[in-house]
Coordinates of C-alpha atoms in Angstrom, one line a residue:
Chain A
M1 CA 20.2 49.5 41.6
Y2 CA 19.1 46.3 43.5
V3 CA 20.9 43.3 44.5
D4 CA 18.9 40.4 45.6
I5 CA 20.0 38.8 48.9
Q6 CA 19.7 35.4 47.1
S7 CA 22.4 36.6 44.8
L8 CA 24.5 37.8 47.7
E9 CA 24.1 34.7 49.3
T10 CA 25.2 32.7 46.4
F11 CA 28.4 34.8 45.7
S12 CA 29.1 34.7 49.5
R13 CA 28.9 30.8 49.3
L14 CA 30.9 30.6 46.1
A15 CA 33.6 32.7 47.7
A16 CA 33.7 30.7 50.8
E17 CA 33.8 27.7 48.5
G18 CA 36.6 29.1 46.5
A19 CA 38.6 30.2 49.4
S20 CA 38.2 26.9 50.8
T21 CA 39.4 25.2 47.6
A22 CA 42.4 27.6 47.7
A23 CA 43.0 26.8 51.5
D24 CA 42.9 23.1 50.5
S25 CA 45.6 23.5 47.7
L26 CA 47.6 25.6 50.1
G27 CA 47.4 22.7 52.8
Q28 CA 48.5 20.3 50.3
L29 CA 51.4 22.6 49.0
T30 CA 52.6 23.6 52.5
G31 CA 51.8 20.4 54.5
T32 CA 49.7 22.5 57.0
D33 CA 46.2 21.8 58.0
V34 CA 45.0 25.4 57.0
Y35 CA 41.1 26.1 56.9
V36 CA 38.9 29.1 56.1
E37 CA 37.6 30.5 59.4
V38 CA 35.4 33.0 57.7
T39 CA 34.6 34.5 54.7
D40 CA 32.7 37.8 54.5
V41 CA 31.5 40.0 51.8
T42 CA 32.0 43.7 52.9
L43 CA 30.5 46.7 51.2
M44 CA 32.4 49.8 52.3
A45 CA 32.3 53.6 51.4
A46 CA 35.5 54.2 49.1
G47 CA 36.7 56.6 51.8
D48 CA 36.5 53.8 54.6
L49 CA 38.5 51.5 52.6
R50 CA 41.1 53.9 52.2
E51 CA 41.3 54.6 55.9
T52 CA 41.2 50.6 56.5
F53 CA 44.1 50.0 54.2
A54 CA 46.2 53.2 54.9
G55 CA 49.8 52.5 55.4
R56 CA 49.2 48.7 55.0
E57 CA 51.7 47.1 52.2
F58 CA 50.3 44.3 50.2
V59 CA 51.2 42.0 47.4
G60 CA 48.9 40.1 45.1
V61 CA 48.1 39.3 41.7
E62 CA 45.6 41.0 39.4
V63 CA 43.7 39.4 36.6
G64 CA 41.5 40.7 33.8
L65 CA 38.3 38.8 33.3
E66 CA 36.3 38.6 30.3
G67 CA 33.4 36.9 29.0
G68 CA 30.7 36.0 31.8
I69 CA 32.3 38.8 34.0
V70 CA 34.3 41.8 32.7
G71 CA 36.7 43.9 34.8
Q72 CA 39.9 43.3 36.9
T73 CA 40.2 41.5 40.0
V74 CA 42.8 41.7 42.8
M75 CA 43.7 38.9 45.2
A76 CA 46.2 40.3 47.9
F77 CA 47.9 39.4 51.0
E78 CA 49.4 41.6 53.5
R79 CA 53.0 41.7 52.9
D80 CA 53.7 39.9 56.6
A81 CA 51.4 37.2 55.6
A82 CA 53.0 36.7 52.2
E83 CA 56.1 36.3 53.8
V84 CA 54.9 33.4 56.0
L85 CA 53.3 32.0 53.2
L86 CA 56.3 32.1 51.0
E87 CA 58.3 30.4 53.7
K88 CA 55.8 27.5 53.9
L89 CA 55.7 27.2 50.1
M90 CA 59.3 27.2 49.6
P91 CA 61.2 26.8 53.1
G92 CA 64.4 28.8 53.3
S93 CA 64.7 29.9 49.7
G94 CA 64.2 33.6 49.9
S95 CA 62.0 36.6 51.4
V96 CA 59.6 38.6 50.0
D97 CA 62.3 41.4 49.4
D98 CA 63.8 39.4 46.9
E99 CA 61.4 40.4 43.9
S100 CA 61.7 37.6 41.7
F101 CA 61.0 35.1 44.4
A102 CA 58.1 36.9 45.8
R103 CA 56.6 37.2 42.2
S104 CA 56.7 33.5 41.6
G105 CA 55.5 32.6 45.0
V106 CA 52.7 35.2 45.3
Q107 CA 51.6 34.4 41.6
E108 CA 51.6 30.6 42.2
A109 CA 49.3 31.2 45.5
G110 CA 47.2 33.9 43.7
N111 CA 46.8 31.6 40.6
I112 CA 45.2 28.8 42.9
M113 CA 43.0 31.0 44.9
T114 CA 41.6 33.3 41.9
S115 CA 40.9 30.0 39.7
G116 CA 39.0 28.6 42.7
F117 CA 36.7 31.7 42.9
I118 CA 36.5 32.3 39.2
D119 CA 35.7 28.8 38.2
G120 CA 32.8 28.9 40.9
W121 CA 31.3 31.9 39.4
A122 CA 31.4 30.8 36.0
D123 CA 29.7 27.3 36.9
H124 CA 27.0 29.3 38.9
L125 CA 26.5 31.9 36.1
G126 CA 26.7 28.8 33.4
V127 CA 29.0 31.1 31.3
G128 CA 32.8 30.9 30.4
I129 CA 35.0 33.5 32.0
D130 CA 38.5 34.0 30.7
M131 CA 41.1 35.1 32.7
T132 CA 44.1 36.9 31.5
P133 CA 47.7 35.8 32.9
P134 CA 48.0 37.0 36.4
S135 CA 50.2 40.0 36.7
Y136 CA 52.0 40.6 40.3
V137 CA 51.2 43.8 42.1
R138 CA 52.8 45.1 45.2
A139 CA 51.6 48.5 46.6
T140 CA 50.7 50.3 49.7
G141 CA 47.1 51.0 50.8
T142 CA 44.4 51.5 48.0
D143 CA 47.0 51.4 45.2
I144 CA 46.9 47.7 45.6
L145 CA 43.2 47.7 44.1
P146 CA 42.7 47.6 40.3
G147 CA 42.5 51.0 38.7
N148 CA 38.7 51.0 38.1
A149 CA 37.8 49.6 41.4
F150 CA 38.6 52.4 43.5
D151 CA 37.0 55.5 42.2
N152 CA 35.7 58.2 44.9
D153 CA 32.8 58.9 42.5
R154 CA 31.4 55.2 42.9
A155 CA 29.1 54.3 45.6
G156 CA 31.3 51.9 47.3
V157 CA 33.6 48.9 47.1
F158 CA 33.0 45.1 47.3
M159 CA 35.3 43.2 49.2
F160 CA 35.6 39.4 49.7
E161 CA 37.9 38.7 53.0
S162 CA 38.8 35.0 53.9
R163 CA 40.4 34.4 57.2
I164 CA 42.6 31.4 56.9
R165 CA 44.0 29.6 60.0
S166 CA 45.7 26.6 61.2
L167 CA 45.0 24.9 64.4
N168 CA 48.2 22.8 64.6
N169 CA 50.6 25.5 63.2
K170 CA 50.9 29.1 64.1
L171 CA 49.4 30.7 60.8
E172 CA 46.7 33.2 60.5
F173 CA 46.3 35.6 57.5
T174 CA 43.7 37.2 55.3
I175 CA 43.1 36.9 51.7
Y176 CA 41.4 39.9 50.2
M177 CA 39.5 39.8 46.8
L178 CA 38.4 42.9 45.2
P179 CA 36.5 42.8 42.0
E180 CA 36.0 45.7 40.0
Y181 CA 33.1 47.3 41.4
A182 CA 31.1 48.1 38.3
G183 CA 31.4 44.6 36.9
F184 CA 30.6 42.8 39.9
T185 CA 27.4 44.9 40.8
D186 CA 26.4 44.4 37.1
M187 CA 26.7 40.7 37.5
L188 CA 24.9 40.7 40.9
Q189 CA 22.0 42.5 39.1
R190 CA 22.1 40.2 36.3
T191 CA 21.6 37.1 38.3
E192 CA 18.7 38.8 40.1
G193 CA 15.4 37.1 39.9
G194 CA 12.8 35.5 42.0
S195 CA 11.2 36.9 45.0
S196 CA 13.8 37.5 47.7
P197 CA 14.2 40.6 48.9
A198 CA 16.6 43.1 47.3
I199 CA 19.1 45.5 48.8
P200 CA 19.5 48.7 47.1
V201 CA 23.2 48.9 46.9
E202 CA 23.7 52.4 46.3
K203 CA 22.2 53.0 49.7
L204 CA 24.6 50.9 51.6
P205 CA 27.5 53.2 51.9
E206 CA 25.0 55.7 53.1
F207 CA 23.8 53.4 55.6
N208 CA 27.1 52.8 56.8
Q209 CA 27.9 56.5 57.2
M210 CA 24.7 56.7 59.2
T211 CA 26.0 53.6 61.2
K212 CA 29.3 55.3 61.9
Q213 CA 27.4 58.5 63.0
G214 CA 25.4 56.1 65.5
A215 CA 28.7 54.6 66.5
T216 CA 30.1 58.2 67.2
S217 CA 27.2 59.4 69.4
A218 CA 27.8 56.0 71.3
A219 CA 31.4 56.9 71.7
D220 CA 30.4 60.5 72.8
N221 CA 28.3 59.0 75.3
I222 CA 31.2 56.9 76.6
T223 CA 33.2 60.2 76.8
M224 CA 30.5 61.9 78.4
M225 CA 29.8 58.9 81.1
T226 CA 33.4 58.2 82.0
G227 CA 35.5 61.3 81.1
T228 CA 37.6 59.1 78.6
E229 CA 38.3 60.6 74.9
T230 CA 37.2 58.0 72.4
D231 CA 37.0 57.9 68.5
V232 CA 35.2 55.4 66.0
E233 CA 37.8 53.7 64.4
V234 CA 35.9 51.9 61.6
S235 CA 32.5 51.0 60.8
R236 CA 31.5 48.5 58.4
L237 CA 28.8 46.3 57.0
R238 CA 29.5 42.7 56.4
F239 CA 27.4 40.0 54.8
V240 CA 28.3 36.7 56.5
P241 CA 27.0 33.1 56.7
I242 CA 24.8 33.2 59.7
Q243 CA 27.1 30.4 61.2
D244 CA 30.2 32.4 61.0
V245 CA 28.9 35.4 63.0
P246 CA 30.4 33.9 66.2
S247 CA 33.7 33.6 64.9
E248 CA 33.5 37.3 63.7
V249 CA 33.4 38.1 67.4
G250 CA 36.0 35.7 68.6
D251 CA 36.7 33.2 71.4
T252 CA 38.1 36.3 74.0
T253 CA 36.3 36.9 76.9
V254 CA 34.3 40.2 76.8
A255 CA 31.9 42.0 79.1
G256 CA 29.1 44.2 78.0
T257 CA 25.4 44.4 77.2
I258 CA 23.2 42.7 74.7
F259 CA 19.6 44.6 73.6
E260 CA 16.8 43.4 71.4
L261 CA 15.6 45.9 68.9
H262 CA 12.0 46.1 67.9
G263 CA 10.9 48.1 64.9
R264 CA 12.1 48.5 61.5
P265 CA 14.5 47.0 61.2
S266 CA 14.3 44.7 64.5
G267 CA 17.3 42.6 65.7
Y268 CA 20.0 42.7 68.1
L269 CA 22.7 45.2 69.5
A270 CA 25.8 43.7 71.3
I271 CA 28.0 46.1 73.0
L272 CA 31.3 44.4 74.0
F273 CA 34.3 45.5 75.7
D274 CA 37.3 43.3 76.4
E275 CA 37.7 42.7 80.1
A276 CA 40.4 45.4 80.9
S277 CA 38.4 47.8 78.9
A278 CA 35.4 47.0 80.7
E279 CA 36.8 47.5 84.1
E280 CA 38.4 50.7 83.0
V281 CA 35.1 52.5 81.9
A282 CA 33.2 51.0 84.5
Q283 CA 35.5 52.5 87.1
G284 CA 35.5 55.7 85.4
M285 CA 31.6 55.8 86.4
I286 CA 31.8 54.9 89.9
P287 CA 32.8 57.5 92.2
T288 CA 34.2 55.2 95.0
E289 CA 37.2 52.7 94.7
T290 CA 35.9 49.1 94.0
E291 CA 37.6 45.7 94.1
P292 CA 39.5 44.9 91.2
G293 CA 37.5 42.8 88.3
I294 CA 33.8 43.3 87.4
G295 CA 31.7 43.1 90.0
E296 CA 28.1 44.0 90.9
M297 CA 29.0 47.8 90.8
E298 CA 30.9 47.4 87.5
R299 CA 27.9 45.5 86.2
G300 CA 25.5 48.3 87.1
A301 CA 27.6 50.7 85.3
L302 CA 28.2 48.8 82.2
R303 CA 24.3 48.2 81.8
E304 CA 23.5 52.2 82.1
L305 CA 26.4 52.9 79.8
G306 CA 25.0 50.3 77.3
N307 CA 21.7 51.9 77.6
I308 CA 22.8 55.1 76.7
M309 CA 25.3 54.2 73.9
T310 CA 22.4 52.1 72.4
S311 CA 19.9 55.0 72.5
G312 CA 22.6 57.0 70.7
F313 CA 23.1 54.5 68.1
I314 CA 19.6 53.4 67.1
D315 CA 18.6 57.1 67.1
G316 CA 21.1 57.5 64.3
W317 CA 19.5 54.7 62.4
A318 CA 15.7 55.7 63.2
N319 CA 16.6 59.4 61.8
V320 CA 17.8 58.3 58.5
L321 CA 15.5 55.2 58.0
E322 CA 12.6 57.6 59.2
T323 CA 11.3 54.4 61.4
S324 CA 11.0 54.0 65.0
I325 CA 13.1 51.6 66.8
E326 CA 12.8 50.5 70.4
H327 CA 15.1 48.8 72.4
T328 CA 14.8 46.4 75.5
P329 CA 16.5 47.0 78.9
P330 CA 20.2 45.7 78.8
Q331 CA 21.2 42.4 79.7
F332 CA 24.7 42.1 81.1
I333 CA 27.1 39.4 79.8
H334 CA 30.5 38.3 80.8
D335 CA 31.7 35.5 78.8
M336 CA 33.4 34.2 75.6
G337 CA 32.5 36.6 72.8
S338 CA 31.4 33.8 70.5
A339 CA 29.3 32.0 72.8
V340 CA 27.6 35.6 73.6
M341 CA 26.5 35.8 70.0
D342 CA 25.3 32.3 69.9
P343 CA 21.8 32.8 71.0
L344 CA 21.2 36.0 68.8
V345 CA 22.5 34.1 65.9
S346 CA 20.3 30.9 66.6
R347 CA 17.2 33.2 66.8
L348 CA 18.1 34.8 63.3
G349 CA 19.0 31.6 61.7
R350 CA 15.5 30.3 62.0
T351 CA 14.8 32.3 59.0
Q352 CA 17.7 33.4 57.3
E353 CA 21.2 31.7 56.3
H354 CA 23.3 34.8 56.2
A355 CA 23.2 37.9 58.1
F356 CA 24.1 41.5 57.9
I357 CA 26.6 42.3 60.7
I358 CA 27.5 46.0 61.1
D359 CA 30.4 46.4 63.2
S360 CA 32.0 49.3 64.7
T361 CA 35.0 49.8 66.9
V362 CA 35.4 52.6 69.2
R363 CA 39.0 53.2 70.8
T364 CA 40.6 55.4 73.1
P365 CA 43.8 57.3 71.4
D366 CA 46.0 55.4 73.8
D367 CA 44.4 52.0 73.1
D368 CA 43.4 51.6 76.7
V369 CA 39.8 51.1 75.9
R370 CA 38.3 49.1 73.0
C371 CA 34.8 48.5 72.4
D372 CA 33.2 46.8 69.6
I373 CA 29.4 47.6 68.7
Y374 CA 27.8 44.8 66.6
A375 CA 24.2 45.3 65.1
L376 CA 22.4 42.2 63.7
P377 CA 19.3 43.3 61.9
D378 CA 16.7 41.1 60.3
Q379 CA 17.8 41.0 57.0
H380 CA 14.3 41.5 55.1
E381 CA 13.6 44.3 57.4
L382 CA 16.8 45.9 56.7
A383 CA 16.3 45.7 53.1
A384 CA 12.8 47.4 53.3
A385 CA 14.3 50.0 55.7
L386 CA 17.0 50.7 53.2
D387 CA 14.6 50.9 50.5
Q388 CA 13.1 54.0 52.5
I389 CA 16.4 56.2 52.6
D390 CA 16.0 59.2 50.4
D391 CA 17.3 59.1 47.0
G392 CA 18.6 62.5 47.5
V393 CA 21.0 61.6 50.2
S394 CA 24.7 62.0 49.0
V395 CA 26.6 58.6 48.9
G396 CA 29.8 57.3 48.4
G397 CA 33.5 58.1 49.2
R398 CA 34.5 61.2 50.9
Chain B
M1 CA 30.6 15.9 56.0
A2 CA 32.5 13.0 55.0
P3 CA 34.5 10.7 57.3
S4 CA 38.1 12.4 57.5
D5 CA 40.4 9.4 57.2
S6 CA 42.7 11.4 55.2
G7 CA 41.5 14.9 55.3
L8 CA 43.6 18.1 55.8
G9 CA 46.6 18.2 58.0
G10 CA 47.2 14.3 57.8
R11 CA 51.0 15.1 57.6
T12 CA 51.2 17.9 60.4
G13 CA 52.3 15.5 63.0
G14 CA 50.1 17.4 65.4
G15 CA 52.3 20.1 66.7
F16 CA 53.8 20.1 70.2
G17 CA 55.1 17.1 72.3
N18 CA 52.5 14.3 72.6
E19 CA 49.6 16.4 71.9
K20 CA 47.2 15.1 69.2
E21 CA 46.4 16.7 65.8
R22 CA 43.6 19.0 66.5
V23 CA 40.6 19.2 63.8
K24 CA 38.4 22.3 63.9
V25 CA 34.6 21.9 63.9
G26 CA 32.7 25.0 63.0
V27 CA 29.3 26.2 63.9
S28 CA 26.5 24.1 62.2
D29 CA 29.2 21.5 61.3
A30 CA 30.4 18.2 62.2
E31 CA 33.1 16.0 61.8
V32 CA 33.4 12.1 62.0
T33 CA 36.9 10.4 62.2
T34 CA 38.4 7.1 62.2
R35 CA 41.8 8.9 63.1
D36 CA 43.5 9.4 66.7
V37 CA 42.9 13.1 66.8
T38 CA 41.1 15.8 68.8
L39 CA 38.1 17.4 67.4
V40 CA 37.7 21.0 68.9
T41 CA 34.8 23.4 68.7
S42 CA 34.5 26.6 70.7
G43 CA 32.1 29.4 71.7
L44 CA 29.1 27.1 72.4
G45 CA 26.5 29.6 74.1
S46 CA 23.2 28.1 73.4
C47 CA 24.4 25.8 70.8
L48 CA 24.8 22.2 71.7
G49 CA 28.1 20.0 71.3
V50 CA 27.2 16.3 70.6
A51 CA 29.7 13.8 70.8
L52 CA 29.1 10.4 69.5
Y53 CA 31.5 7.4 69.7
D54 CA 31.9 3.8 69.5
P55 CA 34.3 2.9 72.4
H56 CA 35.2 -0.3 70.7
S57 CA 36.7 0.9 67.5
G58 CA 37.4 4.6 68.8
I59 CA 35.5 5.7 66.0
G60 CA 33.7 9.1 66.8
G61 CA 32.3 12.5 65.9
L62 CA 31.6 15.8 67.0
L63 CA 28.6 18.1 66.0
H64 CA 28.1 21.7 66.8
A65 CA 24.3 22.5 66.5
M66 CA 22.5 25.6 66.3
L67 CA 18.8 24.8 66.5
P68 CA 16.6 21.9 67.6
E69 CA 15.2 20.5 64.4
S70 CA 15.1 21.5 60.8
A71 CA 11.4 21.8 60.3
D72 CA 10.7 24.6 58.0
H73 CA 14.1 26.3 58.7
P74 CA 16.9 26.9 56.2
G75 CA 20.5 25.5 56.4
P76 CA 22.4 22.0 56.3
P77 CA 21.6 19.0 58.5
E78 CA 24.6 20.0 61.0
K79 CA 22.7 23.2 61.8
F80 CA 20.3 21.1 63.8
V81 CA 20.5 18.8 66.8
V82 CA 18.2 16.1 65.3
D83 CA 19.1 16.2 61.8
G84 CA 23.0 16.5 62.7
I85 CA 22.5 13.5 64.8
D86 CA 21.1 11.4 62.1
Q87 CA 23.7 12.2 59.8
M88 CA 26.3 11.7 62.2
I89 CA 25.2 8.2 63.1
D90 CA 25.1 7.4 59.3
D91 CA 28.6 8.7 58.9
L92 CA 29.6 6.7 61.9
D93 CA 28.0 3.6 60.4
R94 CA 29.9 4.1 57.0
A95 CA 33.0 4.7 58.7
G96 CA 32.8 1.5 60.5
A97 CA 31.6 1.9 63.8
A98 CA 29.1 -0.5 65.3
R99 CA 25.6 1.1 65.4
R100 CA 24.7 -0.6 68.6
S101 CA 27.7 0.4 70.6
I102 CA 27.4 4.1 70.0
Q103 CA 27.5 6.2 73.1
A104 CA 26.8 10.0 73.5
K105 CA 28.2 12.9 75.5
L106 CA 26.5 16.3 75.5
A107 CA 27.8 19.8 76.4
G108 CA 26.7 23.4 75.9
A109 CA 23.2 24.8 75.5
S110 CA 23.3 27.3 78.2
S111 CA 20.9 30.0 78.6
M112 CA 22.9 33.1 79.0
L113 CA 20.3 35.5 77.7
D114 CA 16.6 36.0 78.6
L115 CA 15.4 36.8 75.1
E116 CA 11.7 37.9 75.0
T117 CA 9.0 35.9 73.2
E118 CA 10.6 32.6 74.1
S119 CA 8.9 30.2 76.4
A120 CA 11.7 27.9 76.6
S121 CA 15.3 29.2 75.6
V122 CA 17.0 27.8 72.6
G123 CA 19.4 26.1 74.8
E124 CA 16.8 24.2 76.7
Q125 CA 15.2 23.3 73.4
N126 CA 18.2 21.9 71.9
V127 CA 19.0 19.7 75.1
D128 CA 15.4 18.4 74.6
A129 CA 15.7 17.5 70.9
A130 CA 19.2 15.8 71.7
H131 CA 17.4 13.7 74.4
R132 CA 14.6 12.9 72.2
A133 CA 16.6 11.9 69.2
L134 CA 19.2 9.9 71.0
E135 CA 16.6 8.3 73.0
A136 CA 14.6 7.3 69.8
R137 CA 17.6 5.8 68.6
N138 CA 18.8 4.0 71.4
V139 CA 21.9 5.8 71.9
P140 CA 22.8 6.1 75.6
I141 CA 23.8 9.6 76.9
K142 CA 26.9 8.6 79.1
N143 CA 27.5 12.2 80.5
A144 CA 26.6 15.8 80.0
D145 CA 27.3 19.2 81.0
T146 CA 24.5 21.4 79.8
G147 CA 22.6 24.6 80.8
G148 CA 23.7 27.0 83.1
S149 CA 24.6 30.4 82.2
N150 CA 28.1 30.0 80.8
G151 CA 29.5 29.8 77.3
R152 CA 31.9 26.7 76.7
S153 CA 34.6 25.3 74.4
I154 CA 35.1 21.7 74.2
R155 CA 37.4 19.2 72.8
F156 CA 36.6 15.5 72.1
E157 CA 39.0 12.7 71.8
P158 CA 36.9 9.8 70.1
A159 CA 39.5 7.2 70.5
E160 CA 39.1 7.5 74.4
G161 CA 35.4 8.8 74.4
K162 CA 36.7 11.7 76.6
L163 CA 35.1 15.2 76.1
F164 CA 37.0 18.3 77.9
V165 CA 34.7 21.1 78.6
S166 CA 36.1 24.6 79.7
S167 CA 34.3 27.7 80.2
A168 CA 35.3 31.3 80.1
D169 CA 35.8 31.5 83.9
G170 CA 38.4 29.0 83.7
D171 CA 36.4 26.0 85.0
R172 CA 37.1 22.6 83.5
R173 CA 35.5 19.5 83.4
V174 CA 36.3 16.0 81.7
L175 CA 33.4 14.1 81.0

């Protein structure tokens, strides 16, 4: 089944607008300057979502939709975030442990947000969408999802994720919105039309798996070069407004390497370590003692490491996509993460308003070293390349 | 983009001590304000931050633009230096700033990466575009901290016309 990029852009925009309306309402209710930092659409294999959500406690509301969209939708927060939110909504009057208090507070917040989203969709589709009254849900891990949204036989799970922040108050939390997969993909397909390139959605989880394999071989290369055990924690494919890519990376100082990719797809690959991790891995590669910090020796080591990680990463892509992808020599960077992504985003932003960002996190078991690998492919070329993936390849949750 | 004379966070009181309330400006975004607040934007790599203000009324705004000019490129005016400046001048005008008094300060637009197939870096193109656009609209550039190879985060206080620039290596400048 094909979803055209334009539809996905529309839904990303509607989700962002919905979240923004919700943030405005919350801001008024709580007297804080909350704003939406970023809203992304993630498509995950069911197994990956299970891993990401494992052990996390959520509270939220579930509504049933009828009319233009059919299915269940869950709007959820992590329990800790709900606690903060409830304290802001109704200061000093209870905690999340107080079930009836939590129920009314979460329902109120959930109601505002869900209507924001759903009204936007209804307007866009030009159809009426009826919502059943929201029911309160509290669960751990993927049990928070509507019954039909999480099904190992399905190709994946769509998740809208809005990061809400306040500049003047210490407040930061994420709202997850998970529509029932089948209803949502049907709708995306229904709005399909026009000449914009289309993404074969059933192949996205396969692509995700392939990226994870690429990241695993990149991680193995870290182990080989530095003797440090590493593992790929999570790998996901997000679809975000192009201007929000830098905030996905954040303002923390990073060190690492940037590569241009040529082939199908072309694009960019950024291998970014936090400063302490960069120092640690670089020193693992340098036989002699060096001065603390990231000096010329460390830069050289990180370039070399980046080079070999990139080869491992894109070989995985090229194999599955059956294309050839070349990469440029590494460019060393040591700066604010968001600023590093800026020139890449500017280049892609000439032709596209949204970007696919493929993000893999590599960590050591003791958490001493963390590395984020971000791939930013040209979206049209990615769409074309995904279409080439064999239909016979198994997809979906594990 | 509308003048934020009420806006979100009007009741927050601005956090700690005498610090002003901060208002976030995103990427491809701009904010014009008549209030005594601090406009903040972070992660300027090749992007350019353009601060425009009328020193007499204290009305000002901040733009975080990604590319020089819209031409055939997709996106809102605030994504582009030239289009964003035009829009911001209109908004300043509407908010009550004196058109002839408007001044500019610039920061950002570094050339951190040497990307292939580029004659001039995006950062350089952004600075050129700002100079051209501001000159054509008779807006003097009072101060600028652009180029180089470092990313920057900036804060702008329109009421004082002060632009605070900081980079990842800890350097700080007040323009």
